[in-house]
GROMACS .gro file of C-alpha atoms in nm:
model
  314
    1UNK     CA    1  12.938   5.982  22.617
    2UNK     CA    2  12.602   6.090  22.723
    3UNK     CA    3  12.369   6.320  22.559
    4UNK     CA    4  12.096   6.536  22.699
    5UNK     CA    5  11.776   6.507  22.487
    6UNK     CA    6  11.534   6.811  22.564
    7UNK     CA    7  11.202   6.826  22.449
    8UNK     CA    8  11.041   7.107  22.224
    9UNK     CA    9  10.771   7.133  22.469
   10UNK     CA   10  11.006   7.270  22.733
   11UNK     CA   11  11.135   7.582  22.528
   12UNK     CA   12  10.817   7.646  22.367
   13UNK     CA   13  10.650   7.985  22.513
   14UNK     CA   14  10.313   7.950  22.591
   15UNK     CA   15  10.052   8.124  22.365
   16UNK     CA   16   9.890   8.400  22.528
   17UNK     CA   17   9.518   8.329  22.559
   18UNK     CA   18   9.341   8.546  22.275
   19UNK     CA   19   9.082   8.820  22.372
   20UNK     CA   20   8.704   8.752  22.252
   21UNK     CA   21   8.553   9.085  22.185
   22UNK     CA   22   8.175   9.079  22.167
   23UNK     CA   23   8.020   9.062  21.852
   24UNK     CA   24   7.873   9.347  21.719
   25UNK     CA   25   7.517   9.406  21.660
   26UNK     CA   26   7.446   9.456  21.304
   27UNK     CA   27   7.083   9.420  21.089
   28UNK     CA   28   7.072   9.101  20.852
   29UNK     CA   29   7.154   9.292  20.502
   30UNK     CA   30   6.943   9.114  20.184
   31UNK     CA   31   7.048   9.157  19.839
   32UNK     CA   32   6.780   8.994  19.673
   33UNK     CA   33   6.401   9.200  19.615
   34UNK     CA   34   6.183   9.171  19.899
   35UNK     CA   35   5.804   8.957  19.833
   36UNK     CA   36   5.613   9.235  19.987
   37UNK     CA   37   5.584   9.563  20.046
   38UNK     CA   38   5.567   9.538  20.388
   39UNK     CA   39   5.923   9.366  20.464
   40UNK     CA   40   6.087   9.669  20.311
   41UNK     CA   41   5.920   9.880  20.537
   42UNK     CA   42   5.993   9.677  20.831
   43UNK     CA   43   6.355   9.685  20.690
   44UNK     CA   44   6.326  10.053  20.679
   45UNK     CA   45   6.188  10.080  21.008
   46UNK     CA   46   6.464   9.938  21.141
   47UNK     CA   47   6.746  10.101  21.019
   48UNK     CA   48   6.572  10.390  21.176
   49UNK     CA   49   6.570  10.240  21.534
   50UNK     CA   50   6.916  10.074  21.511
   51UNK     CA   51   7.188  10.327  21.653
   52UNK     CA   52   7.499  10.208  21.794
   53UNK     CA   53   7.453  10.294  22.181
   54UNK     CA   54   7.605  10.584  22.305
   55UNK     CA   55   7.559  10.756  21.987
   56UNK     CA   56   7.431  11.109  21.945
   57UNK     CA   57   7.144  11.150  21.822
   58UNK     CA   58   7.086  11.344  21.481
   59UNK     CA   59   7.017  11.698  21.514
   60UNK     CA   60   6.681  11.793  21.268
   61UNK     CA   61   6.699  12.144  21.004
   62UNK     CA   62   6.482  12.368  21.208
   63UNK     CA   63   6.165  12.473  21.014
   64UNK     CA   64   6.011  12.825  21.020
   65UNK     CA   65   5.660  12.751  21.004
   66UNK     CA   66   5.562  13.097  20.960
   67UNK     CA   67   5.771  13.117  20.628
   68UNK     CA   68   5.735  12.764  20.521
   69UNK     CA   69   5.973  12.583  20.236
   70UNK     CA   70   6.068  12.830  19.967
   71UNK     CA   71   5.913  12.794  19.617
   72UNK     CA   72   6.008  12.946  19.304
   73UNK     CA   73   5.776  13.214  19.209
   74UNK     CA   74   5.522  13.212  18.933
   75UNK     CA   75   5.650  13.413  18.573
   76UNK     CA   76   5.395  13.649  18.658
   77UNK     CA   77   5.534  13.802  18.978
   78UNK     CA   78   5.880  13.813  18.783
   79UNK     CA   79   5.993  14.135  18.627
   80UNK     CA   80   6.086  14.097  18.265
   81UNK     CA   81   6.390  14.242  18.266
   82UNK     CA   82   6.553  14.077  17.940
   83UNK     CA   83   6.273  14.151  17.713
   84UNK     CA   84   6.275  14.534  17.812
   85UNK     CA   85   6.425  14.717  17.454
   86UNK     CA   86   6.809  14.800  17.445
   87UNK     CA   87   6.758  15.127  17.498
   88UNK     CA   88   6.581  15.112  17.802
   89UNK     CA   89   6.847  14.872  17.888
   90UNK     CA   90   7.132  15.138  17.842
   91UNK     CA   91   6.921  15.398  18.046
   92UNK     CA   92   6.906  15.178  18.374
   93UNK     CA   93   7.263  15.059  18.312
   94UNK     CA   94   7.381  15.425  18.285
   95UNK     CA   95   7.275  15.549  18.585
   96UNK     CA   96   7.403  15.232  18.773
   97UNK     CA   97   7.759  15.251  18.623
   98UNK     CA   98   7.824  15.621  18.528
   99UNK     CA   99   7.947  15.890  18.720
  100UNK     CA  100   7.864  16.299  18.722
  101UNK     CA  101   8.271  16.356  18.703
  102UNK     CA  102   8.580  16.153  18.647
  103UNK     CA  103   8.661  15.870  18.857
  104UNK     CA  104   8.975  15.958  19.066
  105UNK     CA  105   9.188  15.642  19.084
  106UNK     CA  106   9.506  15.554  19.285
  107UNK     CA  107   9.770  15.250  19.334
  108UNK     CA  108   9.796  15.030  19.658
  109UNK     CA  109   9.878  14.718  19.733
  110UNK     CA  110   9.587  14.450  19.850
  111UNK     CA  111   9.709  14.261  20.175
  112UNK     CA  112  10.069  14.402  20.118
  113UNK     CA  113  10.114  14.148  19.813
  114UNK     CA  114   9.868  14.222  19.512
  115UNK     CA  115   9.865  14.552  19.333
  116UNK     CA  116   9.529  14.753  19.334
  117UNK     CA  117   9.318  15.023  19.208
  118UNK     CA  118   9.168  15.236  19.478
  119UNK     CA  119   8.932  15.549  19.472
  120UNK     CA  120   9.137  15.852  19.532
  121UNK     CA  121   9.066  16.156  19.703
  122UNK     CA  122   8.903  16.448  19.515
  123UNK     CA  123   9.042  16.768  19.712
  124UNK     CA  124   9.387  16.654  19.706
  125UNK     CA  125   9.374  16.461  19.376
  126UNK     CA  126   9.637  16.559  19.105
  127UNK     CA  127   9.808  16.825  19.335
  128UNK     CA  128  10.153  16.931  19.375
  129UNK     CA  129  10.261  16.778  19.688
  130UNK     CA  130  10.575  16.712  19.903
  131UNK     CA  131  10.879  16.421  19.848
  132UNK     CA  132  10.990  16.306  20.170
  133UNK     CA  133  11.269  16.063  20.227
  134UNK     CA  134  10.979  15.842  20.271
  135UNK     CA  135  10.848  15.848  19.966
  136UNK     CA  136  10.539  16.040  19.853
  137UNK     CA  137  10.334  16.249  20.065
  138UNK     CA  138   9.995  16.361  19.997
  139UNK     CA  139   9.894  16.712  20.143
  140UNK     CA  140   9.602  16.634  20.317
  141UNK     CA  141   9.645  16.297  20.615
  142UNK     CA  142   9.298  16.273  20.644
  143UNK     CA  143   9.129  16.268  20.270
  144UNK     CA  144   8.754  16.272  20.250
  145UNK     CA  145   8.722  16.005  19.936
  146UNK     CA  146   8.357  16.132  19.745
  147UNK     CA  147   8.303  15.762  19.598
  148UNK     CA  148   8.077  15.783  19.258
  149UNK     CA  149   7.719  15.645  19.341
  150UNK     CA  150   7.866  15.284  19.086
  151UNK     CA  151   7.724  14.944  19.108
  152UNK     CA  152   8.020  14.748  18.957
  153UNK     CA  153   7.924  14.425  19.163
  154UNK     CA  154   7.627  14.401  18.854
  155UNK     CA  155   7.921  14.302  18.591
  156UNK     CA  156   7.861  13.991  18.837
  157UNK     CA  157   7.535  13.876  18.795
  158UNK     CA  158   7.594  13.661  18.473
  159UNK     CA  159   7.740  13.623  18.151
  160UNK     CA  160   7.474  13.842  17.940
  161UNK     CA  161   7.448  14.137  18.153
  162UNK     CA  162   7.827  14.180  18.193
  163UNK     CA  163   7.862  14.216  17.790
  164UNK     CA  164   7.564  14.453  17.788
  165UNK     CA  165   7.747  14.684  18.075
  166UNK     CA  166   8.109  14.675  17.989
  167UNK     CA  167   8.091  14.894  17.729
  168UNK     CA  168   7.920  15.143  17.938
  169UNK     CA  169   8.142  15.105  18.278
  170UNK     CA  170   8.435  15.236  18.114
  171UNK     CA  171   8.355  15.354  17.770
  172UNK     CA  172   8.101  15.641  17.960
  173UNK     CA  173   8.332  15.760  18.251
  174UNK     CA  174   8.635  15.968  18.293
  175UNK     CA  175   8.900  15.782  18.427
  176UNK     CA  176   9.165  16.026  18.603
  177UNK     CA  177   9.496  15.794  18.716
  178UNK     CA  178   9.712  15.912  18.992
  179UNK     CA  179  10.063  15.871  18.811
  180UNK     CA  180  10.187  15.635  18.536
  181UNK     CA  181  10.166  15.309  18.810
  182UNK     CA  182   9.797  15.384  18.866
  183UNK     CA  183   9.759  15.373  18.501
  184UNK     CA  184   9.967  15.079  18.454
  185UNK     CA  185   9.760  14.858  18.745
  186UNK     CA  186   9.440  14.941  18.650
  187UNK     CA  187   9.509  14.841  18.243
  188UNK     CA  188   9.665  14.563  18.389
  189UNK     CA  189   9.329  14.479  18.591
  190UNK     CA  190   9.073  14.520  18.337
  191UNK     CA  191   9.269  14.343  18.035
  192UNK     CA  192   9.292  14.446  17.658
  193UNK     CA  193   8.926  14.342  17.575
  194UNK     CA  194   8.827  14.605  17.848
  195UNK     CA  195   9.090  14.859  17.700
  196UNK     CA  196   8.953  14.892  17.373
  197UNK     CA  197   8.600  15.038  17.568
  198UNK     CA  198   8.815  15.315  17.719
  199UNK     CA  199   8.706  15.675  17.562
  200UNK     CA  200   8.853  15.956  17.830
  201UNK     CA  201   9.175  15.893  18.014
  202UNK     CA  202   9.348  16.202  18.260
  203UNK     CA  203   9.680  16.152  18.341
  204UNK     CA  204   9.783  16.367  18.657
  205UNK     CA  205  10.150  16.291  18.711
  206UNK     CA  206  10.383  16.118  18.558
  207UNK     CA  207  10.539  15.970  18.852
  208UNK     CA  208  10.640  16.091  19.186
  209UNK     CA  209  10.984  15.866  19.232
  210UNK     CA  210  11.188  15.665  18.969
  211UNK     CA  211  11.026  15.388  19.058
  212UNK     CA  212  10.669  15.506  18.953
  213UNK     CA  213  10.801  15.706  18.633
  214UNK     CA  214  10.996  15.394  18.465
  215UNK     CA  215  10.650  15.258  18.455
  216UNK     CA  216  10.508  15.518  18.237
  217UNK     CA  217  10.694  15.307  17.924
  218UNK     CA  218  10.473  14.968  18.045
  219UNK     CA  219  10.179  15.137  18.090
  220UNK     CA  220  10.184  15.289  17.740
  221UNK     CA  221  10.260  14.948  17.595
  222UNK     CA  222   9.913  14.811  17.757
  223UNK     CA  223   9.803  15.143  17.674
  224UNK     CA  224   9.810  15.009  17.260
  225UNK     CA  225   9.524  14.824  17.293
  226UNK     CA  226   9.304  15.172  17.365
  227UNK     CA  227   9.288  15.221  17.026
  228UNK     CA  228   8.942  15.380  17.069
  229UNK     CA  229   9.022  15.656  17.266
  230UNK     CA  230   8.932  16.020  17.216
  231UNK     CA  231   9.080  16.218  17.479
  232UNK     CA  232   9.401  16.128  17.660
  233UNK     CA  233   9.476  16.454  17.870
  234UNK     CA  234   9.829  16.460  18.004
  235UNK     CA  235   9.774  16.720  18.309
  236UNK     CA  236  10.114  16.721  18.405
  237UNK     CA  237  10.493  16.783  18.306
  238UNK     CA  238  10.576  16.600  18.085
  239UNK     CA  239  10.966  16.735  18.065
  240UNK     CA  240  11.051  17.061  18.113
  241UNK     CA  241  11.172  17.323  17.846
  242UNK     CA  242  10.981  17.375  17.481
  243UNK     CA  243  10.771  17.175  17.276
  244UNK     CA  244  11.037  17.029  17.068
  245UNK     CA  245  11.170  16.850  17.398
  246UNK     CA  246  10.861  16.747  17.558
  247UNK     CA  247  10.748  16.608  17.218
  248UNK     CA  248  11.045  16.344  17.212
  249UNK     CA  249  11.020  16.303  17.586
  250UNK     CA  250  10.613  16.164  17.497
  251UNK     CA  251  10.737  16.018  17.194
  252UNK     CA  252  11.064  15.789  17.397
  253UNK     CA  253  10.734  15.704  17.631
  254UNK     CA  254  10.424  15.624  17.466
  255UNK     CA  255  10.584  15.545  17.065
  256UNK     CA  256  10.407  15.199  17.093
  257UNK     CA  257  10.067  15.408  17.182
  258UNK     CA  258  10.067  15.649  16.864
  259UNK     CA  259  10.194  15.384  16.621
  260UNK     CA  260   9.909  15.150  16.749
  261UNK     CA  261   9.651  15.404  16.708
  262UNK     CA  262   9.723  15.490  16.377
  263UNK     CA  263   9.720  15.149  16.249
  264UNK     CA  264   9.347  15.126  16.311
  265UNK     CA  265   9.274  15.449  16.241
  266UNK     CA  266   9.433  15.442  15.894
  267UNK     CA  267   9.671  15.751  15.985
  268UNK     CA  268   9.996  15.733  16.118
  269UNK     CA  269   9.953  16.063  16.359
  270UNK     CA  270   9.571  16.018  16.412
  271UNK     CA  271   9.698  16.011  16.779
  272UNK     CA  272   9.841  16.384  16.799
  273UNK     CA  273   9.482  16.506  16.759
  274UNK     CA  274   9.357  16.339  17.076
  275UNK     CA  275   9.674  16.400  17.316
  276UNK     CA  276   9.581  16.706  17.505
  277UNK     CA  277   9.825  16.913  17.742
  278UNK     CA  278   9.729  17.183  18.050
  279UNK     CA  279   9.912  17.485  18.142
  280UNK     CA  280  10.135  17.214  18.365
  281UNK     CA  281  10.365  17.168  18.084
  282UNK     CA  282  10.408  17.561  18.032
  283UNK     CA  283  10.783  17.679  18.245
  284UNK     CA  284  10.688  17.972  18.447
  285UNK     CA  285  11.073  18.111  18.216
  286UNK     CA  286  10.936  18.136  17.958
  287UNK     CA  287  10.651  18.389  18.076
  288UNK     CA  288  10.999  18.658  18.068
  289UNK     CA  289  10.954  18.680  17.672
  290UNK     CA  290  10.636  18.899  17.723
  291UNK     CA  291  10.363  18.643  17.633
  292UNK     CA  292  10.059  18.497  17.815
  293UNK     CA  293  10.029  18.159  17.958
  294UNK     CA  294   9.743  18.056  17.724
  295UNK     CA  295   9.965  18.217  17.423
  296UNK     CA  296  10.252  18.016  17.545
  297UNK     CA  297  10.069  17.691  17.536
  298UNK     CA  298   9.934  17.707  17.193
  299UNK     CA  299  10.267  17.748  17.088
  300UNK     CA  300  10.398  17.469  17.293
  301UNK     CA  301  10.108  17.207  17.137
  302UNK     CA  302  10.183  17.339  16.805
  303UNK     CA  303  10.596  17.239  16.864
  304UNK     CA  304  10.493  16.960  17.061
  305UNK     CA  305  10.297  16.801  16.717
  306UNK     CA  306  10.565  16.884  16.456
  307UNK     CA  307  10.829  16.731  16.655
  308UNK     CA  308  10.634  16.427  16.708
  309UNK     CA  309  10.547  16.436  16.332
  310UNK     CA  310  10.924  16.434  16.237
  311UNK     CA  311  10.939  16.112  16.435
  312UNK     CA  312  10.680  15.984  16.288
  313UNK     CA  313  10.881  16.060  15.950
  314UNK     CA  314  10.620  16.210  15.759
   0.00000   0.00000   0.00000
């Protein structure tokens, strides 16, 4: 029986020729010290001169020569600004940071995400206005905002100056909130070292919706660390009726508040004397019993106090 042989060279494919590509240009690199001086320059010189072809060449900074390069100036031509005595210090800082009047501030939201404080407007500020199914609606569309003549941005320029200014930012100014979520942002913005700076806060509503009321408990609670206030005006209802029920209304609110105050003030209802109400918390009903408005409200403070003094249990 015969056999057919077959060869390798037969099936064997045949090698597809390779492609030489061109060597490339490149300088001779040396890793040892040159002799002299002048072969690294001429190495120099020619990394300057070799480009790859084609290639761009680099674009050169234009120079001003009118201006020339910028050099630090002499100590001489610098003000001294950080040797000037504290108390000049405090005078140049107060009249960047402090106001005439309070500082009207309301809650928005910063690229529909982010809560915010805003500067509010000043003719419609703290008015009684309208509750559409919408929500709230201020009275005037249009509001002219009078922004205090502030430089806030200098809490930016370092470390030293923002210690020196805090204290003045917002232990010096008024701060009048929109409703308990104003309140509750901007404590939340500044943080509790800032809160303990805070002298004058106005409250001008307690909240508009339920939404912005059940934050009046929250922003009480960061509210504890303004244990150095000395006026917190509530210019707004509160609850209606007497002073017995707006007393436990403040006290189901802002407990955390008078309790924290009188720990570092040493007495438990140091708070009472700085709470402050306006005629807002006054019922127009009770004006049928024959008494003034301003005769009404003393008597509403004074059973606003004792029932927050029976909470207090003393």
């Amino acid at each position: 029986m015969d056999f057919i042989h077959t060869s390798s060279s037969a099936v064997k494919p045949q090698a597809t020729p390779l492609r030489i590509l061109p060597k490339r240009k490149r300088k001779e690199t040396s890793y040892f010290p040159s002799d002299s001086e002048s072969d690294l320059d001429a190495h120099e010189a020619e990394d300057y001169d070799s480009e790859p072809e084609g290639a761009r060449p680099a674009k050169r900074a234009k120079t001003n020569p009118a201006v020339g390069p910028s050099k630090p100036l002499p100590k001489k031509k610098i003000f001294p600004f950080y040797s000037l005595p504290a108390e000049l210090k405090n005078k140049i800082y107060s009249y960047a940071l402090t106001g005439d009047g309070p500082i009207y501030l309301i809650s928005k939201r910063k690229h529909h995400y982010r809560h915010a404080i805003a500067l509010g407007d000043t003719d419609s500020f703290g008015k009684d206005s309208r509750r559409g199914s919408y929500g709230y609606m201020r009275q005037n569309d249009n509001p002219v905002i009078h922004k205090p003549p502030l430089v806030p941005q200098l809490l930016g320029l370092n470390r030293q100056i923002r210690g020196e200014t805090q204290p003045i930012l917002y232990g010096a100014n008024i701060f009048a909130v929109e409703d308990m979520k104003a309140l509750h942002t901007f404590l939340a913005n500044i943080g509790p070292k800032n809160c303990e700076y805070l002298q004058q806060i106005s409250i001008k509503q307690l909240g508009h919706s339920r939404t912005t009321s059940s934050l009046a408990y929250p922003a009480f609670v960061l509210l504890a660390n303004a244990v150095n206030l000395t006026r917190l005006e509530m210019d707004c209802a509160i609850s209606w009726g007497d002073g017995d029920r707006i007393g436990r209304a403040f006290w189901r609110e802002a407990h955390h508040w008078i309790e924290s105050v009188g720990r570092h003030k040493g007495r438990r209802d140091a708070a009472l004397d700085i709470v402050e109400l306006t005629m807002k918390n006054v019922s127009l009903w009770l004006e049928r019993f024959g008494k003034t408005r301003q005769q009404l409200l003393e008597k509403l403070v004074v059973d606003f106090r004792s029932e927050l003094r029976y909470l207090l249990k003393l």
